[in-house]
PDB file of C-alpha atoms in Angstrom:
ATOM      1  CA  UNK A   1       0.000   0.000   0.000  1.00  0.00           C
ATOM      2  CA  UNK A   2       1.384   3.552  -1.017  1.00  0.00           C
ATOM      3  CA  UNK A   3       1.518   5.812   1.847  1.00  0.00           C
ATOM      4  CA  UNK A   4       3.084   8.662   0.307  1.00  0.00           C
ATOM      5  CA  UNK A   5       3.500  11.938   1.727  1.00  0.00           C
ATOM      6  CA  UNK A   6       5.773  14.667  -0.455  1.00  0.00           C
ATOM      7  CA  UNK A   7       4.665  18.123   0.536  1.00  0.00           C
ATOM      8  CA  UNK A   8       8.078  19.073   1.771  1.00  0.00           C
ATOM      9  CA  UNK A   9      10.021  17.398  -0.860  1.00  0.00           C
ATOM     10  CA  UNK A  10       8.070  18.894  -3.756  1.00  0.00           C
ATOM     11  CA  UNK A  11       7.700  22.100  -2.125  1.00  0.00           C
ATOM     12  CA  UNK A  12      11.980  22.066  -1.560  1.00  0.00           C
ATOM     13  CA  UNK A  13      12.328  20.916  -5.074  1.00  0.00           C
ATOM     14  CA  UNK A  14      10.819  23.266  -6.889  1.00  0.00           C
ATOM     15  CA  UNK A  15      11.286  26.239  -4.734  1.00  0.00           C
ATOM     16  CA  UNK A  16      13.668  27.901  -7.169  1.00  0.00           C
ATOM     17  CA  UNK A  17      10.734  26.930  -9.889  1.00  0.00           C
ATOM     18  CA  UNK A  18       8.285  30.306 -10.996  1.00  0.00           C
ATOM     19  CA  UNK A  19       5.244  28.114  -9.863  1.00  0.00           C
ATOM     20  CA  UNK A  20       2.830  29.323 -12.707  1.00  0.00           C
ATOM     21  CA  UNK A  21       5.890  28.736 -15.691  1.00  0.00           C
ATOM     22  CA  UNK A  22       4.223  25.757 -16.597  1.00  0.00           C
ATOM     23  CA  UNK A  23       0.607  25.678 -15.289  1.00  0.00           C
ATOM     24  CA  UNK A  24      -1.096  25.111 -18.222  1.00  0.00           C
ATOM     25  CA  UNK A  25      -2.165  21.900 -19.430  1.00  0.00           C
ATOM     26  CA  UNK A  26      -1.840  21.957 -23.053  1.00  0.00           C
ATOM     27  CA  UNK A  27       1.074  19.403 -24.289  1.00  0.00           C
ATOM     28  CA  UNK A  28       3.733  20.952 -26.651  1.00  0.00           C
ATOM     29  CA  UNK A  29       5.902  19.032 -29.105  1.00  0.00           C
ATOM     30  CA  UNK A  30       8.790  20.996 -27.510  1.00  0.00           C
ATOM     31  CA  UNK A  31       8.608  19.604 -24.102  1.00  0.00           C
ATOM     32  CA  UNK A  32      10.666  17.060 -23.026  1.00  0.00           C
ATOM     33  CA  UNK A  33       9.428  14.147 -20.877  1.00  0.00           C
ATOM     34  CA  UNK A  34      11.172  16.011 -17.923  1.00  0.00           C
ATOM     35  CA  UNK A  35       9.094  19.084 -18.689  1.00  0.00           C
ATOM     36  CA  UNK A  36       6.034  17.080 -18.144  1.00  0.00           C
ATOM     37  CA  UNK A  37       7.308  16.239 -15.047  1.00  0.00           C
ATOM     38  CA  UNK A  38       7.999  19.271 -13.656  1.00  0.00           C
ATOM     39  CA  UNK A  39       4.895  20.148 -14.830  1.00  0.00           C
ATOM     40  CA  UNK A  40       2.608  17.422 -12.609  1.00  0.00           C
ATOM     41  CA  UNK A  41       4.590  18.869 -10.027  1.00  0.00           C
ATOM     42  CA  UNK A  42       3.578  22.238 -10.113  1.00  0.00           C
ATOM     43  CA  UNK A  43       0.407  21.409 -10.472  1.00  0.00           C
ATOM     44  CA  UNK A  44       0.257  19.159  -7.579  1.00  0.00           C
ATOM     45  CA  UNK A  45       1.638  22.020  -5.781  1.00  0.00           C
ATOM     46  CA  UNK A  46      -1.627  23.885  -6.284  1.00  0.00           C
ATOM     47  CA  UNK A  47      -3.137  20.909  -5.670  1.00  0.00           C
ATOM     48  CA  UNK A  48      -4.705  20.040  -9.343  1.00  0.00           C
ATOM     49  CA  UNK A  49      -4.328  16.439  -8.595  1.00  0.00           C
ATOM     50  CA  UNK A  50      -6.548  15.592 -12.031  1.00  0.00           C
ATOM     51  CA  UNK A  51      -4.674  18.201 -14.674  1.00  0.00           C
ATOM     52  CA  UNK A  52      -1.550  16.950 -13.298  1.00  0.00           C
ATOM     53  CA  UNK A  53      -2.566  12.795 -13.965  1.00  0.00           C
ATOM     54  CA  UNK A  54      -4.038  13.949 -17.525  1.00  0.00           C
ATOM     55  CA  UNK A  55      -0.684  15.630 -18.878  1.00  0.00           C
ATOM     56  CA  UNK A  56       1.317  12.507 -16.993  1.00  0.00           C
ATOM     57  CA  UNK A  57      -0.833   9.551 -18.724  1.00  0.00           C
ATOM     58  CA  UNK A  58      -1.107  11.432 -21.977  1.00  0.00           C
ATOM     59  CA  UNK A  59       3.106  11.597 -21.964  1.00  0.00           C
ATOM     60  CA  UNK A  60       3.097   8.276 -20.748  1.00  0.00           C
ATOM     61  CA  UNK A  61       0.923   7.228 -24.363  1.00  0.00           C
ATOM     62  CA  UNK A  62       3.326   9.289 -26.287  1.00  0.00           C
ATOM     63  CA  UNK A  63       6.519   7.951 -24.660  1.00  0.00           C
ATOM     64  CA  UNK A  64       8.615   5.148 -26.421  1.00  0.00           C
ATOM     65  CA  UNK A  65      11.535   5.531 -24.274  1.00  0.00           C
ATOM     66  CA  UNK A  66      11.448   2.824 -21.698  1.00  0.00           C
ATOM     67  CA  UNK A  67      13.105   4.829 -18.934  1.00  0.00           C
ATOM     68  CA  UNK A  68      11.178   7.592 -19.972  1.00  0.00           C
ATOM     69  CA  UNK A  69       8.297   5.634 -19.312  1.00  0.00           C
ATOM     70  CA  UNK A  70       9.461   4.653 -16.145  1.00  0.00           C
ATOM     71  CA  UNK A  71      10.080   8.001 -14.686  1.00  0.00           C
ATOM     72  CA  UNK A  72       6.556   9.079 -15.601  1.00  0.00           C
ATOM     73  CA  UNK A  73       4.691   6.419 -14.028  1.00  0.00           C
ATOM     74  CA  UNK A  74       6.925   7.007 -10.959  1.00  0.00           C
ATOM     75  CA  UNK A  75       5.809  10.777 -10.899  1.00  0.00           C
ATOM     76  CA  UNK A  76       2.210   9.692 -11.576  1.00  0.00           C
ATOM     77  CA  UNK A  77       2.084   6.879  -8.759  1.00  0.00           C
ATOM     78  CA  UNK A  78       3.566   9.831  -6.445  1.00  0.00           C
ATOM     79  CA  UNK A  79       0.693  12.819  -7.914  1.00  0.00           C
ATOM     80  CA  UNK A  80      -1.987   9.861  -7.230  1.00  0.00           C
ATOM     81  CA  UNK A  81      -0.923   9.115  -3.707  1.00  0.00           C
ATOM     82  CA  UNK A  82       0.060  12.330  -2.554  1.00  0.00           C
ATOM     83  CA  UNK A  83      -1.992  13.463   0.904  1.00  0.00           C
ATOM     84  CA  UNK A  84      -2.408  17.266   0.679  1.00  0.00           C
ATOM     85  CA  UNK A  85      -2.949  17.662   3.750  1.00  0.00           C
ATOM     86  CA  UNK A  86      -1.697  16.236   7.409  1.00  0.00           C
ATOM     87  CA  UNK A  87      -5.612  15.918   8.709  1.00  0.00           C
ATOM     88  CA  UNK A  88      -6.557  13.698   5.660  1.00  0.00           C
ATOM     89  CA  UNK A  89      -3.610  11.658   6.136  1.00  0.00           C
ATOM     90  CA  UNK A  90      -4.606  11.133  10.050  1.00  0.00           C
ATOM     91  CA  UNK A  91      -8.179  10.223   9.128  1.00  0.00           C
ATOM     92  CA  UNK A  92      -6.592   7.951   6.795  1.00  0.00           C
ATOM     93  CA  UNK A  93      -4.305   6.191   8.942  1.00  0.00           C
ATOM     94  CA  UNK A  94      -6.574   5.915  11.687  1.00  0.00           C
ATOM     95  CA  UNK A  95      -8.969   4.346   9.189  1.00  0.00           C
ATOM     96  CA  UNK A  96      -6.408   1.960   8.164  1.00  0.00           C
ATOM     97  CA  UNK A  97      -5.404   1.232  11.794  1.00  0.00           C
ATOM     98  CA  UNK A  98      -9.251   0.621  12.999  1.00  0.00           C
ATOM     99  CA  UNK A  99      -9.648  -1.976   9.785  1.00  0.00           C
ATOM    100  CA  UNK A 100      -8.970  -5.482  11.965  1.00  0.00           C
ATOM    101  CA  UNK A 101     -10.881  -4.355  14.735  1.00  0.00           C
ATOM    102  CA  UNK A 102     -13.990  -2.234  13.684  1.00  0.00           C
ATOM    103  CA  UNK A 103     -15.025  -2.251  10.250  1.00  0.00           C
ATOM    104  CA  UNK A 104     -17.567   0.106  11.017  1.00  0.00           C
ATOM    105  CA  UNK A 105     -15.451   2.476  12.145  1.00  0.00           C
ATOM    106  CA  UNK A 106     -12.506   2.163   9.586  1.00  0.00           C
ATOM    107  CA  UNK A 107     -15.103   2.913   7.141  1.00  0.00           C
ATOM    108  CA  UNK A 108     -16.513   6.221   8.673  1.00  0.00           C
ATOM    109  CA  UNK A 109     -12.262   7.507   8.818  1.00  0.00           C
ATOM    110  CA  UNK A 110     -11.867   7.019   5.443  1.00  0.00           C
ATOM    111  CA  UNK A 111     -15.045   7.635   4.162  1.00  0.00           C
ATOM    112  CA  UNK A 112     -14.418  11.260   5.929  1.00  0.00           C
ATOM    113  CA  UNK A 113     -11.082  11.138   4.271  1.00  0.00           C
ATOM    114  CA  UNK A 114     -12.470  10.792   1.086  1.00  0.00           C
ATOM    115  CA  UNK A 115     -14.582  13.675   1.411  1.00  0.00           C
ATOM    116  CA  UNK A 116     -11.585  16.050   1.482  1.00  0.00           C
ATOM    117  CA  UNK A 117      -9.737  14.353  -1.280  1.00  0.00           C
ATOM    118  CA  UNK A 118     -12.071  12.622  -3.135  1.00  0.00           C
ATOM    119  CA  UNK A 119      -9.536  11.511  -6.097  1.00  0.00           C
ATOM    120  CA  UNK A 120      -6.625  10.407  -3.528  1.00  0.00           C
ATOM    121  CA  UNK A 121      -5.623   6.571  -4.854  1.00  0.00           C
ATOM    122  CA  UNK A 122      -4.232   5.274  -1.350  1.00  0.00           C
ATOM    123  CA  UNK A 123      -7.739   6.637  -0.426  1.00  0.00           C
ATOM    124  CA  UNK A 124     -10.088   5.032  -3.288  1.00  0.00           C
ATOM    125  CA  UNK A 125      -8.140   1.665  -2.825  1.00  0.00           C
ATOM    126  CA  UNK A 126      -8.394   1.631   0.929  1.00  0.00           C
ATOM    127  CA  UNK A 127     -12.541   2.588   0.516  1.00  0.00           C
ATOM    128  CA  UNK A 128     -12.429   0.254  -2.081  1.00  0.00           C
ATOM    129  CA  UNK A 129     -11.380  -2.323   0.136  1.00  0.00           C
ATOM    130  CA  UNK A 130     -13.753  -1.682   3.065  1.00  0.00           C
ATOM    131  CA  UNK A 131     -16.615  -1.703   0.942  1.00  0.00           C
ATOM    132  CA  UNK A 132     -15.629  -5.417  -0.568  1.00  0.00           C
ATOM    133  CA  UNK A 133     -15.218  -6.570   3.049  1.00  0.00           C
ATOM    134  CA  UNK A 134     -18.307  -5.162   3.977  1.00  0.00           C
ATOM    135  CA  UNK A 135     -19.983  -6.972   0.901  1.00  0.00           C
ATOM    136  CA  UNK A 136     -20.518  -3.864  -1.500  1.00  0.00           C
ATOM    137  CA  UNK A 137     -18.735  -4.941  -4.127  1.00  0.00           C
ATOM    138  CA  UNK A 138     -20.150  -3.474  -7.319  1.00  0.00           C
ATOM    139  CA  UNK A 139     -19.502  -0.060  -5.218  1.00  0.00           C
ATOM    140  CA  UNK A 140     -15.918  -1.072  -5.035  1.00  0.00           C
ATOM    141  CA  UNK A 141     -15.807  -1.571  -8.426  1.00  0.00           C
ATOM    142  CA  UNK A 142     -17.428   1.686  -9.617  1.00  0.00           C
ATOM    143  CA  UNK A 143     -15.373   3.789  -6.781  1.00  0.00           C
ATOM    144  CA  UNK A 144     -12.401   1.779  -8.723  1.00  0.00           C
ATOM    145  CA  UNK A 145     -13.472   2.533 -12.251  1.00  0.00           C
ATOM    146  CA  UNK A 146     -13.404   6.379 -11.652  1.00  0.00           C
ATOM    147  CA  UNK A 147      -9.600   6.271 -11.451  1.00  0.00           C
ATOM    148  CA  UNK A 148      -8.705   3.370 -13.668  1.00  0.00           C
ATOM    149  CA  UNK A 149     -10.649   6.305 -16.104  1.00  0.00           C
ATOM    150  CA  UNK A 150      -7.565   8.670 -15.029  1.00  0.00           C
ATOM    151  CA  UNK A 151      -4.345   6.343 -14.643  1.00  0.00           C
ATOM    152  CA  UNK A 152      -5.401   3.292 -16.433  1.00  0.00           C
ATOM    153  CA  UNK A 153      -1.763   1.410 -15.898  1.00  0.00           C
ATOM    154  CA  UNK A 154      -1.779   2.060 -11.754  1.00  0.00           C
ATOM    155  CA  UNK A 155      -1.659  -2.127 -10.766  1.00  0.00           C
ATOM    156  CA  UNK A 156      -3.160  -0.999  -7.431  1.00  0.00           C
ATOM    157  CA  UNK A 157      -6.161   0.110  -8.959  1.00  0.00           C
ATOM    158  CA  UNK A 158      -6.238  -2.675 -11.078  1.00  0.00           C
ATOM    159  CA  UNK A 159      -5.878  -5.197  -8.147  1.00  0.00           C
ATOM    160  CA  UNK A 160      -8.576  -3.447  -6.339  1.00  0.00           C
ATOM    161  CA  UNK A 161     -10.824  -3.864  -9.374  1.00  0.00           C
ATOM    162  CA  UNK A 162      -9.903  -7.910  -9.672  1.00  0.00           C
ATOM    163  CA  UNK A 163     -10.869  -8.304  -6.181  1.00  0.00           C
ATOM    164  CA  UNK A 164     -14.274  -6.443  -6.697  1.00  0.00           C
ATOM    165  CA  UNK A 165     -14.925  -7.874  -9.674  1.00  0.00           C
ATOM    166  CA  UNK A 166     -14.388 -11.511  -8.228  1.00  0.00           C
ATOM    167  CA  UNK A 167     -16.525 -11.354  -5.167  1.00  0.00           C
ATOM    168  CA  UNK A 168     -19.448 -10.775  -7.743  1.00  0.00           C
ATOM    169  CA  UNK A 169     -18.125 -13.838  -9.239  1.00  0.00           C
ATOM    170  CA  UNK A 170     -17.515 -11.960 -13.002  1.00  0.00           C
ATOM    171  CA  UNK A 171     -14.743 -13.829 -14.828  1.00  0.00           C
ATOM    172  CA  UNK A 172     -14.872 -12.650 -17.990  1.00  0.00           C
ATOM    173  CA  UNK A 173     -14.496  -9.295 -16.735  1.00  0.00           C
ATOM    174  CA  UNK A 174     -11.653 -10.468 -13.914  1.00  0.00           C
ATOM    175  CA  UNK A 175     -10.068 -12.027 -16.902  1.00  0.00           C
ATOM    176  CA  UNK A 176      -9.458  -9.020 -19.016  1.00  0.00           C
ATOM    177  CA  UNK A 177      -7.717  -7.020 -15.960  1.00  0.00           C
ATOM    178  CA  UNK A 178      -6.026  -9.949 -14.515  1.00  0.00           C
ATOM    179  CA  UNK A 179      -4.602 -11.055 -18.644  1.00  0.00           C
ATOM    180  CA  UNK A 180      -3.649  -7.155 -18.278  1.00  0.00           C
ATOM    181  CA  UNK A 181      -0.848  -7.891 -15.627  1.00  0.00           C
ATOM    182  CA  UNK A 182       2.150 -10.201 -15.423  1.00  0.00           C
ATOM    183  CA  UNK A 183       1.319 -11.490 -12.686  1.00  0.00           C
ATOM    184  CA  UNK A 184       4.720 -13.587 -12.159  1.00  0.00           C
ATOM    185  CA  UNK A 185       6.318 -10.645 -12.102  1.00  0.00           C
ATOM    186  CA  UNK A 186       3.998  -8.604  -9.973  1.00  0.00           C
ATOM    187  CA  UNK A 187       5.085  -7.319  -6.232  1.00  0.00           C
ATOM    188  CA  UNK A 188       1.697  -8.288  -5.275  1.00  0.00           C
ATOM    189  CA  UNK A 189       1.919 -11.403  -6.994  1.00  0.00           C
ATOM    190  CA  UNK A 190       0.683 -13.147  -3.929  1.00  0.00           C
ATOM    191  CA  UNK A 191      -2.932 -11.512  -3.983  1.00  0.00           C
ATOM    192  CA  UNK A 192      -2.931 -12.337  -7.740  1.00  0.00           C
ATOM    193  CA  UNK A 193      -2.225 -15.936  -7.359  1.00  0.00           C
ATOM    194  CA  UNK A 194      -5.189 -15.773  -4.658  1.00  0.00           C
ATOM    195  CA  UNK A 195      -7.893 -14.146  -6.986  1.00  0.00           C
ATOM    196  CA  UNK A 196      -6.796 -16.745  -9.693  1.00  0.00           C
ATOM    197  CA  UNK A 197      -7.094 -19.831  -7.289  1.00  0.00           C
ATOM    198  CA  UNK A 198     -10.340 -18.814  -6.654  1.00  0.00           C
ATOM    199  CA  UNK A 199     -11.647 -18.682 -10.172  1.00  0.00           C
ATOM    200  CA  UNK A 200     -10.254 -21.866 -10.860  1.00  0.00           C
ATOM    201  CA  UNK A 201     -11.903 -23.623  -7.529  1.00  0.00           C
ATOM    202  CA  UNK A 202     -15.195 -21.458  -8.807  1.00  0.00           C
ATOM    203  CA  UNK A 203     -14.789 -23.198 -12.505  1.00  0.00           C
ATOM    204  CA  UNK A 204     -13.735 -26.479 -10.813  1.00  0.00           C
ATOM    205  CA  UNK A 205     -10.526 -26.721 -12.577  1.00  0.00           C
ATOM    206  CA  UNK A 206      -8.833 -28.239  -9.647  1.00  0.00           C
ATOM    207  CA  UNK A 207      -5.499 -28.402 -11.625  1.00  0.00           C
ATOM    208  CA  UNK A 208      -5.129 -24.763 -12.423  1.00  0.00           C
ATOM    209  CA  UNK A 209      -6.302 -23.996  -8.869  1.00  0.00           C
ATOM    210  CA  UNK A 210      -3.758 -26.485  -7.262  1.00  0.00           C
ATOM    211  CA  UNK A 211      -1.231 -24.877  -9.432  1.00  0.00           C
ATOM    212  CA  UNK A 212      -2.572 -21.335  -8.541  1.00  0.00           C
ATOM    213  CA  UNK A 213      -1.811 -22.104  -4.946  1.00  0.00           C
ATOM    214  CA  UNK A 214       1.802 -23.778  -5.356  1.00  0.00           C
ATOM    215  CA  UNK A 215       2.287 -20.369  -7.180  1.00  0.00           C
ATOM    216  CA  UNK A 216       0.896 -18.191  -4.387  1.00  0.00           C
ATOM    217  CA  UNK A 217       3.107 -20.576  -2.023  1.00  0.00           C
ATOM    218  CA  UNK A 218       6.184 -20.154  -3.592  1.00  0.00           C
ATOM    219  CA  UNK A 219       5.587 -16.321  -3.035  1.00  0.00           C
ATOM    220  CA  UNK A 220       4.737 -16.137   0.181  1.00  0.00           C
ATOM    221  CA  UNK A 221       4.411 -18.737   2.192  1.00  0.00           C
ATOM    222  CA  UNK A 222       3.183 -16.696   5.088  1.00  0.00           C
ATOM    223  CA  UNK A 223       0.835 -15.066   3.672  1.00  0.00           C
ATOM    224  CA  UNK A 224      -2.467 -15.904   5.726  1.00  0.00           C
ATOM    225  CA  UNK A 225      -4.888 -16.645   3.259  1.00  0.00           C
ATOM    226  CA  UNK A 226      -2.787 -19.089   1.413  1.00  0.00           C
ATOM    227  CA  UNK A 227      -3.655 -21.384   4.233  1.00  0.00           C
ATOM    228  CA  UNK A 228      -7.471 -20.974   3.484  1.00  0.00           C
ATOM    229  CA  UNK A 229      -7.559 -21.372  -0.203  1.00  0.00           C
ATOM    230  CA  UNK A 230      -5.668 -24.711   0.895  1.00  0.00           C
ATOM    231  CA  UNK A 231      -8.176 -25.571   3.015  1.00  0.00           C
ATOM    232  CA  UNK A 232     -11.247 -24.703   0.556  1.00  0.00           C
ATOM    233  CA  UNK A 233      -9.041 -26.852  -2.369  1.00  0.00           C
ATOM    234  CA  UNK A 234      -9.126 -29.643  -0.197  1.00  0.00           C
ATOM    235  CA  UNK A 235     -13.000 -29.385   0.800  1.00  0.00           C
ATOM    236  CA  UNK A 236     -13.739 -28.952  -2.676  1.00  0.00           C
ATOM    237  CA  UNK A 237     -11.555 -32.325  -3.125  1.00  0.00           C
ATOM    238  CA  UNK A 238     -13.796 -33.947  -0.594  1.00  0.00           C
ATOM    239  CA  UNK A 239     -10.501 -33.951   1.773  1.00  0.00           C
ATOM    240  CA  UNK A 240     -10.880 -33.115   5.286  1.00  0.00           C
ATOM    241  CA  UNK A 241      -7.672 -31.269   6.705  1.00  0.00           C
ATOM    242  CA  UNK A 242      -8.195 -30.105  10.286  1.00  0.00           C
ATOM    243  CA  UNK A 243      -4.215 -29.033  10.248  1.00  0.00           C
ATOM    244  CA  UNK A 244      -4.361 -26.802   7.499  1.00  0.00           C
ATOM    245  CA  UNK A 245      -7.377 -25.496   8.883  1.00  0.00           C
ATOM    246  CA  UNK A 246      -6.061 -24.660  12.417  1.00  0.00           C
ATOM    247  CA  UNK A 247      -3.193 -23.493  10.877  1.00  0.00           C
ATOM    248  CA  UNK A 248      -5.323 -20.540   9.185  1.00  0.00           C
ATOM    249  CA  UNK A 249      -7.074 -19.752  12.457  1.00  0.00           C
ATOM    250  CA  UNK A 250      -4.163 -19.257  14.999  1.00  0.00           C
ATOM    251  CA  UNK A 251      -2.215 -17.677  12.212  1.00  0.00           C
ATOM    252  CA  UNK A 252      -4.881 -14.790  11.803  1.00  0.00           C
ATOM    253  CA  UNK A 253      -5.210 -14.968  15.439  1.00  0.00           C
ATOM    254  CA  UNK A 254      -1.762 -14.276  16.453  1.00  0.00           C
ATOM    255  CA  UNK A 255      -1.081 -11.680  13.642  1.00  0.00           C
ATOM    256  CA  UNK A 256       0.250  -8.751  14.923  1.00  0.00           C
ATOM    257  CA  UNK A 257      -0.275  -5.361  14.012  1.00  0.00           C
ATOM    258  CA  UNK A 258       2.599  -4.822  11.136  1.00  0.00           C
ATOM    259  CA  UNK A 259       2.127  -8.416   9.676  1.00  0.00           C
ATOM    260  CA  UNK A 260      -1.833  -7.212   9.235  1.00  0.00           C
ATOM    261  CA  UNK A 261      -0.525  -4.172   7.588  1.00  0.00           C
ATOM    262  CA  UNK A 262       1.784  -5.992   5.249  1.00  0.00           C
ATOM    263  CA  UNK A 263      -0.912  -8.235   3.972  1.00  0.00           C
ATOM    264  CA  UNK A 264      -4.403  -6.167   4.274  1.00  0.00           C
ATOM    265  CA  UNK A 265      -4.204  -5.500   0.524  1.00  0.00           C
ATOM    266  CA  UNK A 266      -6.348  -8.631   0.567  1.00  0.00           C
ATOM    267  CA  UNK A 267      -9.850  -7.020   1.682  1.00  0.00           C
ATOM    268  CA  UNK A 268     -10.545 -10.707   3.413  1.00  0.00           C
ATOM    269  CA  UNK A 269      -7.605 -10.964   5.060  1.00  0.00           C
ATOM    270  CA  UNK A 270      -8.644 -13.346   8.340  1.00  0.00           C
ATOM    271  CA  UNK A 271     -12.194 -12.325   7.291  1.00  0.00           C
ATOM    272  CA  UNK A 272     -13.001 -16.335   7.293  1.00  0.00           C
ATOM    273  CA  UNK A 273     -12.538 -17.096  10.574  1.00  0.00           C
ATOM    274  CA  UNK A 274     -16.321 -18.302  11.324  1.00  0.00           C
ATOM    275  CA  UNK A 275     -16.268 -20.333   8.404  1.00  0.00           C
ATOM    276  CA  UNK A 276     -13.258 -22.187   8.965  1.00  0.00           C
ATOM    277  CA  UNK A 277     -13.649 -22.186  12.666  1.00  0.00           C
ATOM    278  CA  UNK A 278     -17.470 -23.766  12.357  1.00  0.00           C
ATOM    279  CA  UNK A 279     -16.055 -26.198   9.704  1.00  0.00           C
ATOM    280  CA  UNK A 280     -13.710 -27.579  13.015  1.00  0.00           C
ATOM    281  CA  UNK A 281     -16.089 -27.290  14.934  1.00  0.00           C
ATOM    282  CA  UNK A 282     -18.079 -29.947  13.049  1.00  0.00           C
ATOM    283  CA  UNK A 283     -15.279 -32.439  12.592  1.00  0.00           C
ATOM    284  CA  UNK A 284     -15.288 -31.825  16.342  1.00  0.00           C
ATOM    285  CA  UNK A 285     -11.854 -30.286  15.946  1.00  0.00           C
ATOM    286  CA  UNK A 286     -10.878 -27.475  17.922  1.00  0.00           C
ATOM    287  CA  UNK A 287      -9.669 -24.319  16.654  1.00  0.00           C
ATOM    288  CA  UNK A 288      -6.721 -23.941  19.146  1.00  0.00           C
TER     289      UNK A 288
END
């Protein structure tokens, strides 16, 4: 998750800049990619989060140069996330913080965050992900749409749209964001290989899906939720595996605060608990 706060450094950076020399919009062949840049940032500086995404995805489309390319979508991951101020950034944090505990609650924070900056990405993803765990899923996904419309390459967007789109069980349209990504190669390969094992236990291709999870092992192996989609690959094999499944329960149960934070870009991180727990509970297992 970007938590990205560059005020000061943008503010130092360009203080030597005349803040209005390149405040319009309109692209000219003369500009270099670094123009644009400097560009985005002076208009982040007056806080024109929007004008300053257009110019950097519209460079980005012209670009050929693959450094070039890289340094924009840098600067436009950095205009996206960017907290103008220090109250929406506390709203957001304690919104982030309250997530585990009080869903509720973690949705009022950043639903009030929101309000203030409205077209913040570490903002839309986090909403986006309160409103999946909650169950409002084709909210998530139109919240999500709004700035895949603006930045249409950002791969936290597009995670955030996978995992809305797949709790409303729509393939096809998982499909063409997830055939969008190279997923092997992602840094959040992990939730990736999660979404795709549960399309494949969802289409009953147990191979892919056993395959999906060997995948999502061999990326992280700690990673809570591996241990459920284990556990629902075996059900769906008609294998019972109380191990597996007591291994998901005191792993989410021991988490601590910064392992939580590492993995909550899953919006169902430990959200299973009940399920798995009442599944041992039946085998007349016992959850600790």
């Amino acid at each position: 998750m970007k938590l990205i706060l560059i005020r000061a450094t943008l503010a130092v950076a360009l203080s030597f800049s005349p803040l209005l020399a390149f405040a319009q919009a309109k692209y000219s062949k003369s500009e270099t990619y670094k123009d644009i840049i400097e560009k985005a940032h002076n208009l982040i500086l007056q806080r024109d989060r929007q004008q300053a995404l257009n110019i950097l995805s519209g460079a980005i489309q012209r670009e050929i140069r693959p450094q070039a390319i890289a340094e924009l979508k840098k600067t436009a991951s950095e205009v996206a996330n960017v907290f103008f101020s220090d109250k929406t950034q506390q709203l957001f944090e304690s919104g982030v913080s309250l997530r585990k505990s009080d869903l509720n609650q973690a949705l009022d924070k950043v639903n009030e965050a929101a309000r203030i900056e409205p077209d913040n990405f570490s903002i839309v993803n986090e909403l986006a992900h309160l409103m999946i765990a909650k169950g409002d899923c084709k909210g998530a996904q139109e919240l999500v749409q709004k700035q895949l419309n603006l930045v249409s390459f950002d791969e936290d967007l597009k995670l955030s749209m996978a995992q809305a789109l797949v709790c409303q069980a729509k393939w096809s349209e998982y499909q063409k964001i997830a055939d969008a990504v190279a997923i092997k190669k992602s840094p959040q390969q992990k939730f990736w290989w999660a979404l795709e094992t549960e399309k494949y236990l969802s289409l009953k291709n147990f191979a892919k899906a056993q395959e999906s999870l060997a995948n999502m092992k061999k990326s992280d192996e700690k990673y809570p939720e591996f241990f459920y989609w284990f556990w629902r690959f075996d059900q769906a094999q008609k294998r019972a595996n109380p191990e597996v499944a007591q291994k998901y329960v005191m792993t989410c149960k021991n988490i601590s605060a910064n392992q939580y934070r590492q993995y909550m870009i899953d919006p169902m991180l430990c959200r299973r608990l009940a399920e798995v727990e009442g599944d041992l509970k039946g085998m007349n297992g016992t959850p600790e």
